Short mmCIF file of C-alpha atoms and ligand atoms in Angstrom, two decimals:
data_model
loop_
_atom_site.label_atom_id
_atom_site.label_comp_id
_atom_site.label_asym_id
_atom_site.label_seq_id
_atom_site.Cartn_x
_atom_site.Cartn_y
_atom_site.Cartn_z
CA UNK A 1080 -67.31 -43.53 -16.09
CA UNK A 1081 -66.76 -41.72 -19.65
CA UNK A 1082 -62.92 -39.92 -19.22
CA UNK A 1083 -61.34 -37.55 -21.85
CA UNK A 1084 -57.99 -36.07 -21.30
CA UNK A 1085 -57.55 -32.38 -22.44
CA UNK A 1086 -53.60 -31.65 -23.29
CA UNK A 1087 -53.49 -27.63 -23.49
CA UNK A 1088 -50.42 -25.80 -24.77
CA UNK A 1089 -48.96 -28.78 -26.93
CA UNK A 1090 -46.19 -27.33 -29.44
CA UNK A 1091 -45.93 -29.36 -32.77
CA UNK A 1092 -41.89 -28.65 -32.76
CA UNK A 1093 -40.71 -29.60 -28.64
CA UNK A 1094 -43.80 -31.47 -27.42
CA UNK A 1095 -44.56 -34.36 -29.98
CA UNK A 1096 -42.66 -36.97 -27.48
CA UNK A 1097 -44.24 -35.72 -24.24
CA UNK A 1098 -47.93 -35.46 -26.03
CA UNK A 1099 -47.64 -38.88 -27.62
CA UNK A 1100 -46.93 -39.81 -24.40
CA UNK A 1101 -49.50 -38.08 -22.57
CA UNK A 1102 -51.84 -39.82 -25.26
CA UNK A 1103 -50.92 -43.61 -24.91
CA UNK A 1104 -51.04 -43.21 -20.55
CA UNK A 1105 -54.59 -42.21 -21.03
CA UNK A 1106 -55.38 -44.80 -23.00
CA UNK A 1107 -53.60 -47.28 -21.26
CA UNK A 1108 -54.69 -46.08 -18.03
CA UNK A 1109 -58.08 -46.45 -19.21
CA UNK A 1110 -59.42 -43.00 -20.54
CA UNK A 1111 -62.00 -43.00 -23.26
CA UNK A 1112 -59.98 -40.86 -25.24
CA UNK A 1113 -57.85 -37.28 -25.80
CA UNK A 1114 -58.53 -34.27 -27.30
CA UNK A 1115 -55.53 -31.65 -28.08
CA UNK A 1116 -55.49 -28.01 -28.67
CA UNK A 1117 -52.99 -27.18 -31.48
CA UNK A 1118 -53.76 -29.70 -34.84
CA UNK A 1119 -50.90 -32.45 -35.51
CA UNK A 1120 -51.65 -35.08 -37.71
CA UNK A 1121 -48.62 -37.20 -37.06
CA UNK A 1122 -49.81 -37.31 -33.61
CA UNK A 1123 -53.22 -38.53 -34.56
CA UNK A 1124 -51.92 -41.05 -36.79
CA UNK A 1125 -49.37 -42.78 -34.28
CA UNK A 1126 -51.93 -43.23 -31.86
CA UNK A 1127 -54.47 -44.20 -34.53
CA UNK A 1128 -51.57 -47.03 -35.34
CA UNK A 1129 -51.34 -48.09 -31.60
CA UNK A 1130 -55.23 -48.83 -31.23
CA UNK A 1131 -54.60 -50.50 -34.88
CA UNK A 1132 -52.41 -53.07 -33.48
CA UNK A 1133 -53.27 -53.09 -29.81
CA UNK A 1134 -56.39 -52.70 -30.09
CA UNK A 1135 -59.44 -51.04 -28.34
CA UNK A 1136 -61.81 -47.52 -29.37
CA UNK A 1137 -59.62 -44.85 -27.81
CA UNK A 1138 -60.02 -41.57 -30.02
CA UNK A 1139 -57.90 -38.83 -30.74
CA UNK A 1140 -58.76 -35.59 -31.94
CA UNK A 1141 -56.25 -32.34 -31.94
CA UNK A 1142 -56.90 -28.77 -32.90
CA UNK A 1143 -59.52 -28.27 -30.53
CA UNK A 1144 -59.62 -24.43 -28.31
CA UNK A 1145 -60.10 -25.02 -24.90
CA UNK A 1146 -62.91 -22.65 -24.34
CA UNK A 1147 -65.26 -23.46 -26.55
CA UNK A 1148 -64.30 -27.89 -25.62
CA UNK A 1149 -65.01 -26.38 -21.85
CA UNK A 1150 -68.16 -24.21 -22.42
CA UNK A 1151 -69.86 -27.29 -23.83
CA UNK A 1152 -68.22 -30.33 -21.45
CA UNK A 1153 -71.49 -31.65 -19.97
CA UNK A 1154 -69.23 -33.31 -17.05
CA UNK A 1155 -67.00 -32.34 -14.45
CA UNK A 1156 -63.79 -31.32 -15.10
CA UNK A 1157 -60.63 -31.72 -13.46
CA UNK A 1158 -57.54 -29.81 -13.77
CA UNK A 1159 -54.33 -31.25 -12.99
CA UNK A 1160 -51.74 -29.04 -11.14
CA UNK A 1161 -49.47 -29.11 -8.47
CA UNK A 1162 -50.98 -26.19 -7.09
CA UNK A 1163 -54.44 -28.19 -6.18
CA UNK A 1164 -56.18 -30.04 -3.53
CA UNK A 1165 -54.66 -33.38 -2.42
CA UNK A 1166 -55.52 -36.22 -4.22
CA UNK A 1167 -55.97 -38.45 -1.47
CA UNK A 1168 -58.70 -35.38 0.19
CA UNK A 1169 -60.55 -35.26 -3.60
CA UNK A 1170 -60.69 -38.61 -5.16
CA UNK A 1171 -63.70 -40.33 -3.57
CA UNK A 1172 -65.73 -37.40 -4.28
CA UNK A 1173 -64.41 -37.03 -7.98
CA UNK A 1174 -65.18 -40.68 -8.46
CA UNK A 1175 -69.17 -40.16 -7.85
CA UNK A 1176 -69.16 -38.17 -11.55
CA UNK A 1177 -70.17 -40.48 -14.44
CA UNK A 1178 -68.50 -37.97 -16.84
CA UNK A 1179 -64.73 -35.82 -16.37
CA UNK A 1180 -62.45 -33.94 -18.11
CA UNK A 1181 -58.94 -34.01 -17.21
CA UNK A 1182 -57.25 -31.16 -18.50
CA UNK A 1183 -53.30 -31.15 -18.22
CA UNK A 1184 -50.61 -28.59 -18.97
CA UNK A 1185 -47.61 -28.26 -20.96
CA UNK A 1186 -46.17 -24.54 -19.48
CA UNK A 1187 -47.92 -22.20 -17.66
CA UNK A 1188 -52.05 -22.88 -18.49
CA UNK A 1189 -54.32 -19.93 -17.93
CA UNK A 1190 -55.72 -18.50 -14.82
CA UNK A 1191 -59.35 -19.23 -16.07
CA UNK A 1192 -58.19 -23.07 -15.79
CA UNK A 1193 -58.53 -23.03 -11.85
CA UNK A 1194 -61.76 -21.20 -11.88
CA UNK A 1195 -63.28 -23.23 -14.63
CA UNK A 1196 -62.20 -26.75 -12.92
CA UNK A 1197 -64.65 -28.14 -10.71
CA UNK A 1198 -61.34 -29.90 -9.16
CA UNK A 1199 -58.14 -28.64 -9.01
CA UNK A 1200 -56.04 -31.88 -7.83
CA UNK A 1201 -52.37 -32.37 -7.29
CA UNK A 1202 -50.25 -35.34 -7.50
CA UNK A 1203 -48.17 -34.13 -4.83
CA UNK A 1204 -47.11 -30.15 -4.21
CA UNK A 1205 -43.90 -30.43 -6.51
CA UNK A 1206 -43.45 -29.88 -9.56
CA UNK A 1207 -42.61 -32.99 -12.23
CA UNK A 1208 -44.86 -34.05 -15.20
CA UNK A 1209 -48.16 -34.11 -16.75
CA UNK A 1210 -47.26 -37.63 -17.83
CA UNK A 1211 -46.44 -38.81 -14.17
CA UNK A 1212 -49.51 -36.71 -12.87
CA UNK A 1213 -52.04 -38.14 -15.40
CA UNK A 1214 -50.96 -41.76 -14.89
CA UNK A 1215 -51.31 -41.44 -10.85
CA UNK A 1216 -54.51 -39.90 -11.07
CA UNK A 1217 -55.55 -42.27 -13.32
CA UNK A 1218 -54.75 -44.86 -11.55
CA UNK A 1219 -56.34 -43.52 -8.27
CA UNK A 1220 -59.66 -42.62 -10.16
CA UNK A 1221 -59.96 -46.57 -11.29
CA UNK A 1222 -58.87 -48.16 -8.50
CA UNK A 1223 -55.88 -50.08 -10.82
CA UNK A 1224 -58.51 -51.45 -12.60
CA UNK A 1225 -56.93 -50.35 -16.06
CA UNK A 1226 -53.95 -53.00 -15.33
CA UNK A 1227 -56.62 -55.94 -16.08
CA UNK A 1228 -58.18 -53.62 -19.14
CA UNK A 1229 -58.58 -55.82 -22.21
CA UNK A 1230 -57.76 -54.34 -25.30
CA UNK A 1231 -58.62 -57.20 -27.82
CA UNK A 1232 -56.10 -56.24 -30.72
CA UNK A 1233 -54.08 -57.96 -33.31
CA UNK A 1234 -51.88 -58.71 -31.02
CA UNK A 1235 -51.48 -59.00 -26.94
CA UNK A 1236 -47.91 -59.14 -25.18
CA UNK A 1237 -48.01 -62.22 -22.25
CA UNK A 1238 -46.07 -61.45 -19.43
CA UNK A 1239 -42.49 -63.31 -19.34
CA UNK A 1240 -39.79 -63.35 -17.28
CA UNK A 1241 -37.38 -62.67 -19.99
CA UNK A 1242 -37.64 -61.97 -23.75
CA UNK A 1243 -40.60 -60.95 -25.62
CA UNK A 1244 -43.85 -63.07 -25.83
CA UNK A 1245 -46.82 -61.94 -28.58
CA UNK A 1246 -50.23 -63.87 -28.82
CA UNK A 1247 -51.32 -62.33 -32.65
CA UNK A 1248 -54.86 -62.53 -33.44
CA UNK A 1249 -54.44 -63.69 -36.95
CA UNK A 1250 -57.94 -63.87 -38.27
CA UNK A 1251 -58.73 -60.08 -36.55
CA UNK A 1252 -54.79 -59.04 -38.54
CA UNK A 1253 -56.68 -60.31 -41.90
CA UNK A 1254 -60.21 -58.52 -41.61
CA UNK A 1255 -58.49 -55.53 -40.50
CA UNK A 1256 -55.97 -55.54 -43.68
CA UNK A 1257 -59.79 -56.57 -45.51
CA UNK A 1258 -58.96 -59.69 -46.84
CA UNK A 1259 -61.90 -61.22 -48.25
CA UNK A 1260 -64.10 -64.07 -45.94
CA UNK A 1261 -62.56 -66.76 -48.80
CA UNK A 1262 -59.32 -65.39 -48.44
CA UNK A 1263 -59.60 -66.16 -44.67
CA UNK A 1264 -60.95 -69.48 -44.92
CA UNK A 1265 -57.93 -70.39 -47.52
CA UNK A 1266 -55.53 -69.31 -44.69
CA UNK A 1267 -57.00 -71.60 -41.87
CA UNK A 1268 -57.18 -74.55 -44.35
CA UNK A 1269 -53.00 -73.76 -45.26
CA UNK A 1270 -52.04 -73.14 -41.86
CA UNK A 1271 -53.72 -77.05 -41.16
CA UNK A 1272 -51.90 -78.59 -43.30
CA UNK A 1273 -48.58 -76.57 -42.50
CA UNK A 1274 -49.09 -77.07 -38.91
CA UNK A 1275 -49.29 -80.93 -39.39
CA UNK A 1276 -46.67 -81.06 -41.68
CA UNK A 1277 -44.40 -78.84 -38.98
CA UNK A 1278 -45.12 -81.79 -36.15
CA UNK A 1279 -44.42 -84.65 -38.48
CA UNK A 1280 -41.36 -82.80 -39.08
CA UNK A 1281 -41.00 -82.60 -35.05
CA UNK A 1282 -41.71 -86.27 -34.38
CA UNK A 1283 -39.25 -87.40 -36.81
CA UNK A 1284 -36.60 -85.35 -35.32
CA UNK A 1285 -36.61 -82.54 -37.50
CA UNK A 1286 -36.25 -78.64 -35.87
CA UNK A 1287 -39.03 -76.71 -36.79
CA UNK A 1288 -40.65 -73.56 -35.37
CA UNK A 1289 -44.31 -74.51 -35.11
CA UNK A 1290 -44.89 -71.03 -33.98
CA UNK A 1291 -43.58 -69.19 -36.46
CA UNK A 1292 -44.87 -71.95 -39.36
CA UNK A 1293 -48.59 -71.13 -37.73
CA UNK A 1294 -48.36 -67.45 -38.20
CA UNK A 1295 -46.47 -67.20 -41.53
CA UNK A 1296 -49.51 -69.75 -42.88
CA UNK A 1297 -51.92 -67.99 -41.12
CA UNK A 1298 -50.82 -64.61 -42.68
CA UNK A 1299 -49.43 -65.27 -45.85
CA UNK A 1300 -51.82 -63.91 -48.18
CA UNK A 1301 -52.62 -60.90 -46.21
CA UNK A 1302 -51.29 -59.24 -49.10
CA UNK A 1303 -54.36 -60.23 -51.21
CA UNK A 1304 -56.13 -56.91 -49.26
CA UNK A 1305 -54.39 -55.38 -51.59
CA UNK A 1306 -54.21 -57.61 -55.11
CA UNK A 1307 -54.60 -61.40 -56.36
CA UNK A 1308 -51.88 -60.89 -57.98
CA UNK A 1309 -47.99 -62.11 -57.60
CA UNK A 1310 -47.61 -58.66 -56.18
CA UNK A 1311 -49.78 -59.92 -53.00
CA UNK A 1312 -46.53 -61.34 -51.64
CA UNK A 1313 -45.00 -58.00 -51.74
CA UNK A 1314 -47.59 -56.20 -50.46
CA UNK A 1315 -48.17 -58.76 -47.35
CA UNK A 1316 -44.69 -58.66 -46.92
CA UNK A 1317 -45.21 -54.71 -46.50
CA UNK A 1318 -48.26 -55.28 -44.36
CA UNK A 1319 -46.78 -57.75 -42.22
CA UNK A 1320 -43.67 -54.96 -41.15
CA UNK A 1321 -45.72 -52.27 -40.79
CA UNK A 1322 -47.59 -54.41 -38.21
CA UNK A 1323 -43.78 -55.11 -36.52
CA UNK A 1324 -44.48 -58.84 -37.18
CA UNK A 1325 -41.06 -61.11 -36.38
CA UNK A 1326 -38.35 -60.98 -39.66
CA UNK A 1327 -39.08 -64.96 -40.20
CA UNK A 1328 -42.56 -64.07 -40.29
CA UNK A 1329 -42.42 -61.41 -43.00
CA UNK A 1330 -39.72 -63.60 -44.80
CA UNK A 1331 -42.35 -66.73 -45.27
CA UNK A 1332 -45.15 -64.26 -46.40
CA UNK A 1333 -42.46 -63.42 -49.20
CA UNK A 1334 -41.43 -67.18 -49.99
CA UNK A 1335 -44.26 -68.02 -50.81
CA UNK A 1336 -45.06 -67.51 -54.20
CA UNK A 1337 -45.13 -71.18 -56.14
CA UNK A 1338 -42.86 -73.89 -55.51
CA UNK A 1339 -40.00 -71.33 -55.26
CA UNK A 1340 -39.63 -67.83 -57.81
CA UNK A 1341 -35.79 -67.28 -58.69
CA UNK A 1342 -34.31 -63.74 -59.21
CA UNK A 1343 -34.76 -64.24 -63.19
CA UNK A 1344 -38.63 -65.31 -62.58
CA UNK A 1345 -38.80 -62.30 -60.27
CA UNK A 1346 -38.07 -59.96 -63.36
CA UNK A 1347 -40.11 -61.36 -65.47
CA UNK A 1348 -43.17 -61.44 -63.44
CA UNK A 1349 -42.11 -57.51 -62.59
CA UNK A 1350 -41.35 -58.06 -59.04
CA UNK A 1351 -38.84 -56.14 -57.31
CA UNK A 1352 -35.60 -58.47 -58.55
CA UNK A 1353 -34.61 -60.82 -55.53
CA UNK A 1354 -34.71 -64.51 -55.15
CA UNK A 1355 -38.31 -65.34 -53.72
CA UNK A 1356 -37.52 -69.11 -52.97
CA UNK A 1357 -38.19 -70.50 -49.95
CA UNK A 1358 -34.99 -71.18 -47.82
CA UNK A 1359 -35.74 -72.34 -44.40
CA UNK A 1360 -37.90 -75.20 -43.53
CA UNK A 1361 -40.40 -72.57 -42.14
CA UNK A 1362 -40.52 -70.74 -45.47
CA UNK A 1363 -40.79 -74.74 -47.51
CA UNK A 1364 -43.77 -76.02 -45.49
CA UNK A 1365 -45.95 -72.87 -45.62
CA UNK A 1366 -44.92 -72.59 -49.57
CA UNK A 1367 -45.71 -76.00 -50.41
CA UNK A 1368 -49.20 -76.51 -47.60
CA UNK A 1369 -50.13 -73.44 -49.79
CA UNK A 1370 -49.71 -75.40 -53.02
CA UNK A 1371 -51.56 -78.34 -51.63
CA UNK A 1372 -54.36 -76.23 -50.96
CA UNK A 1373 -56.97 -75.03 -52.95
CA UNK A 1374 -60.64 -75.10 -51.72
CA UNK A 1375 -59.26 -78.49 -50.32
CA UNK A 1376 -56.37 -80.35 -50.48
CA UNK A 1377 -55.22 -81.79 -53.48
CA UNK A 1378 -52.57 -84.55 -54.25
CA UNK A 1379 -49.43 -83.49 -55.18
CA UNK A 1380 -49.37 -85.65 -58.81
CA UNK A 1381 -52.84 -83.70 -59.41
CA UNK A 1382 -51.24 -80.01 -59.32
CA UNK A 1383 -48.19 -80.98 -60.92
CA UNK A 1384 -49.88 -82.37 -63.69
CA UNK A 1385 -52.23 -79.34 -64.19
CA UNK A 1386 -48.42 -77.27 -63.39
CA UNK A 1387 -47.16 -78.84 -66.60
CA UNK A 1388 -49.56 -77.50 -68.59
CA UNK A 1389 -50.21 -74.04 -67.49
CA UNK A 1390 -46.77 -72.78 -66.20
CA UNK A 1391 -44.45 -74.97 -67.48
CA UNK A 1392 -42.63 -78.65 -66.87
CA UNK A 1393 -39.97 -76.55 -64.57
CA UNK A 1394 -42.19 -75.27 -61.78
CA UNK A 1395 -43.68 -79.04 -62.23
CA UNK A 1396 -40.35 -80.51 -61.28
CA UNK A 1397 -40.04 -77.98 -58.32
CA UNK A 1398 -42.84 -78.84 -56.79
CA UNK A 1399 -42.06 -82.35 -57.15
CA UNK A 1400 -38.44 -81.68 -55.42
CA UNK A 1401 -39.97 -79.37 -52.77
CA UNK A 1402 -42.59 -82.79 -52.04
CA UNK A 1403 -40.07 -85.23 -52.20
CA UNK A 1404 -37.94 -82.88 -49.67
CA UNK A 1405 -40.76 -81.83 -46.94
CA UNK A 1406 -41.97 -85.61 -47.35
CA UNK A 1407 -38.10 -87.16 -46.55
CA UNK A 1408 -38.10 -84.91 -43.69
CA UNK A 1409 -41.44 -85.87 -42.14
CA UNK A 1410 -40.76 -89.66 -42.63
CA UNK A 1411 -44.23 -89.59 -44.50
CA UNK A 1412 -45.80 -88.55 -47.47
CA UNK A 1413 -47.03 -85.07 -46.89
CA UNK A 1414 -50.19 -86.53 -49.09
CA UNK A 1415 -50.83 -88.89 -46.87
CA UNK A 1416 -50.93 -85.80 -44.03
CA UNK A 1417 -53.12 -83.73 -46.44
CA UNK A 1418 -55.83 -86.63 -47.05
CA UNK A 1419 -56.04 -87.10 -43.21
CA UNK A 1420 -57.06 -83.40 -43.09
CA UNK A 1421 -59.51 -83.93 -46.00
CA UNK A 1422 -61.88 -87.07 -44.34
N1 SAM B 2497 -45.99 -24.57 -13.74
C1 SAM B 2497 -46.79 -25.65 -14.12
C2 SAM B 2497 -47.98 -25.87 -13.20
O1 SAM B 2497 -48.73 -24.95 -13.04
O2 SAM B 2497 -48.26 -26.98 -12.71
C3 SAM B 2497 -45.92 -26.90 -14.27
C4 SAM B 2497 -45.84 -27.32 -15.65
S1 SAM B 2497 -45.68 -29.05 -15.79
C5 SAM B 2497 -44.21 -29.25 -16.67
C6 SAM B 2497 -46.87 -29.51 -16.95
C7 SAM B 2497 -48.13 -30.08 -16.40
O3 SAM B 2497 -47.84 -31.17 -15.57
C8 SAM B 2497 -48.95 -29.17 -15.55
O4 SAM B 2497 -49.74 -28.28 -16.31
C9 SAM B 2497 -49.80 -30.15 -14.78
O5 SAM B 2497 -50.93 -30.54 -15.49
C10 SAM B 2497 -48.88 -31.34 -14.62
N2 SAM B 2497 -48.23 -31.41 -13.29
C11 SAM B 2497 -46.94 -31.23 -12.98
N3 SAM B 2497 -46.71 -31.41 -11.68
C12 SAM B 2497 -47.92 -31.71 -11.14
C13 SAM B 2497 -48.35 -32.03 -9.83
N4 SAM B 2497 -47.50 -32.06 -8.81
N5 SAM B 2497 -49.64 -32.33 -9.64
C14 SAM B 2497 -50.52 -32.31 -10.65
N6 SAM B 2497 -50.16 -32.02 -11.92
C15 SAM B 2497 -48.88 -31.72 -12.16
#
């Protein structure tokens, strides 16, 4: 059954909350989408950023008269109000339509709304909220069906008892930013080799969030949407917190640039000044699995030799250090992790 939600009488100045809220119950309760009378663009664009991250087609579209919208709905429509039928006495019936409108109000809606409804349904004779009454009906009209809705977005919240648990789609995040298909494929390879490299870290006793290592390789040239660059680590960094991704994982798309870039490298290169190194063991792997990785893996003495001569015998030695480190802590030489990858 095709839904749309109708919101007459929102106010751009006292109703931005309640409408935004209005907006994400019909999506979540499973309406197709939500069209509002008086134009507000911020409105449009916060839910446009929900469906962005969540996922799902939901639409939103505002500055739309209610005549003219009811004149030309080729459906039923139903009118929410406290002054209506019982829901319980309407719903079965209402359900046989492939196609409603569900108009709620803000104050006072027009007479002509009861004589244009086909329904007039309450949630209950008293008076509380178009929030509360949308949800309810909602929720009647699908039978609870929207609590098993999948949204397939970026990312998906798992139940938990306590805390909060997110299951990112990483290679859905990239396309969506438009990274290129290369791009992607140089992300899977890093976060391979950075995932290994985390568990050898593991097994020899080392702490290590594989988690976080995963995501941060998965994600941390996102910014090369944008530019292939040095500024891609900025912009992913950006990217990355506008999607709400964890601190640690915006912190590793930042780190890493290189085998480390210091505050004075920073300058130079015309990046805001800061000291871009990577600091925790996270922020090391995912720097250094992104060295190692090219089209394919490559040895360690390989890219510091070609280092040498193309940036210098300084970011040679630092990649060197940052090898020797990662490889002391895994109890092997991460080479010997990346050539297992490669055969
Ligand atoms: N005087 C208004 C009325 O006619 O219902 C109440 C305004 S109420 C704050 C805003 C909107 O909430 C109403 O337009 C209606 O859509 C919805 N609403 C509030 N109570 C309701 C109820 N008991 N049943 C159905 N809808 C209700």
């Amino acid at each position: 059954m095709e839904v749309v939600v109708y919101r007459y009488g929102h106010r751009i100045a006292r109703d931005k909350r309640i409408t935004t809220h209005v907006a994400l119950v019909a999506r979540a309760f499973g309406a197709d989408g939500i069209v509002i009378d008086t134009k507000d663009e911020k409105i449009e664009e916060g839910i446009k950023k929900v469906n962005e991250r969540f996922g799902g087609d939901f639409f939103i579209e505002s500055g739309v008269a209610w005549r003219k919208y009811f004149e030309k709905w080729d459906g039923k429509i139903v009118h929410l109000t406290m002054y209506g039928e019982r829901i319980n006495d309407v719903i079965e019936e209402i359900k046989k339509n492939d196609k409603l409108l569900v108009i709620v109000g803000s104050e006072k809606v027009p007479g002509d709304f009861y004589r244009i409804a086909d329904y007039n349904v309450a949630i209950g004779n008293q008076p509380h909220s178009e929030v509360a009454a949308l949800a309810i009906f909602m929720h009647f009209l699908n039978n609870g069906a929207w609590l098993n809705k999948k949204f397939d977005g970026i990312m998906e919240i798992i139940p938990c008892r306590r805390g909060k648990k997110i299951k990112y789609n990483y290679i859905k995040m990239l396309r969506q930013a438009g990274c290129s298909e290369a791009v992607i494929k140089h992300c899977i390879r890093v976060a391979r080799l950075a995932v290994e490299i985390a568990k050898a870290i593991e097994k020899n006793r080392g702490k290590v969030d594989i988690a976080a290592v995963e995501a941060g390789a998965m994600l941390h040239d996102i910014g090369r949407a944008k530019t292939h660059g040095i500024m891609h680590i900025i912009e992913g960094g950006e990217k990355a917190r506008n999607n709400e991704l964890p601190k640690k994982i915006v912190d590793i798309i930042e780190h890493h640039g290189g085998a480390g870039i210091d505050e004075e490298e920073a300058k130079k290169l015309g990046l805001p000044p800061k000291d871009y190194s990577p600091r925790t063991i996270e922020e090391k792997i995912v720097a250094h699995a992104d060295n190692l990785t090219g089209n394919g893996y490559r040895s360690v003495k390989e890219l510091a030799i070609a280092w040498e001569k193309k940036i210098g015998k300084e970011a040679a030695l630092k990649l060197l250090k940052l090898h020797d480190e990662l490889s002391k802590l895994a109890g092997i030489d991460i080479d010997e992790i990346a050539r297992k990858l490669k055969n």
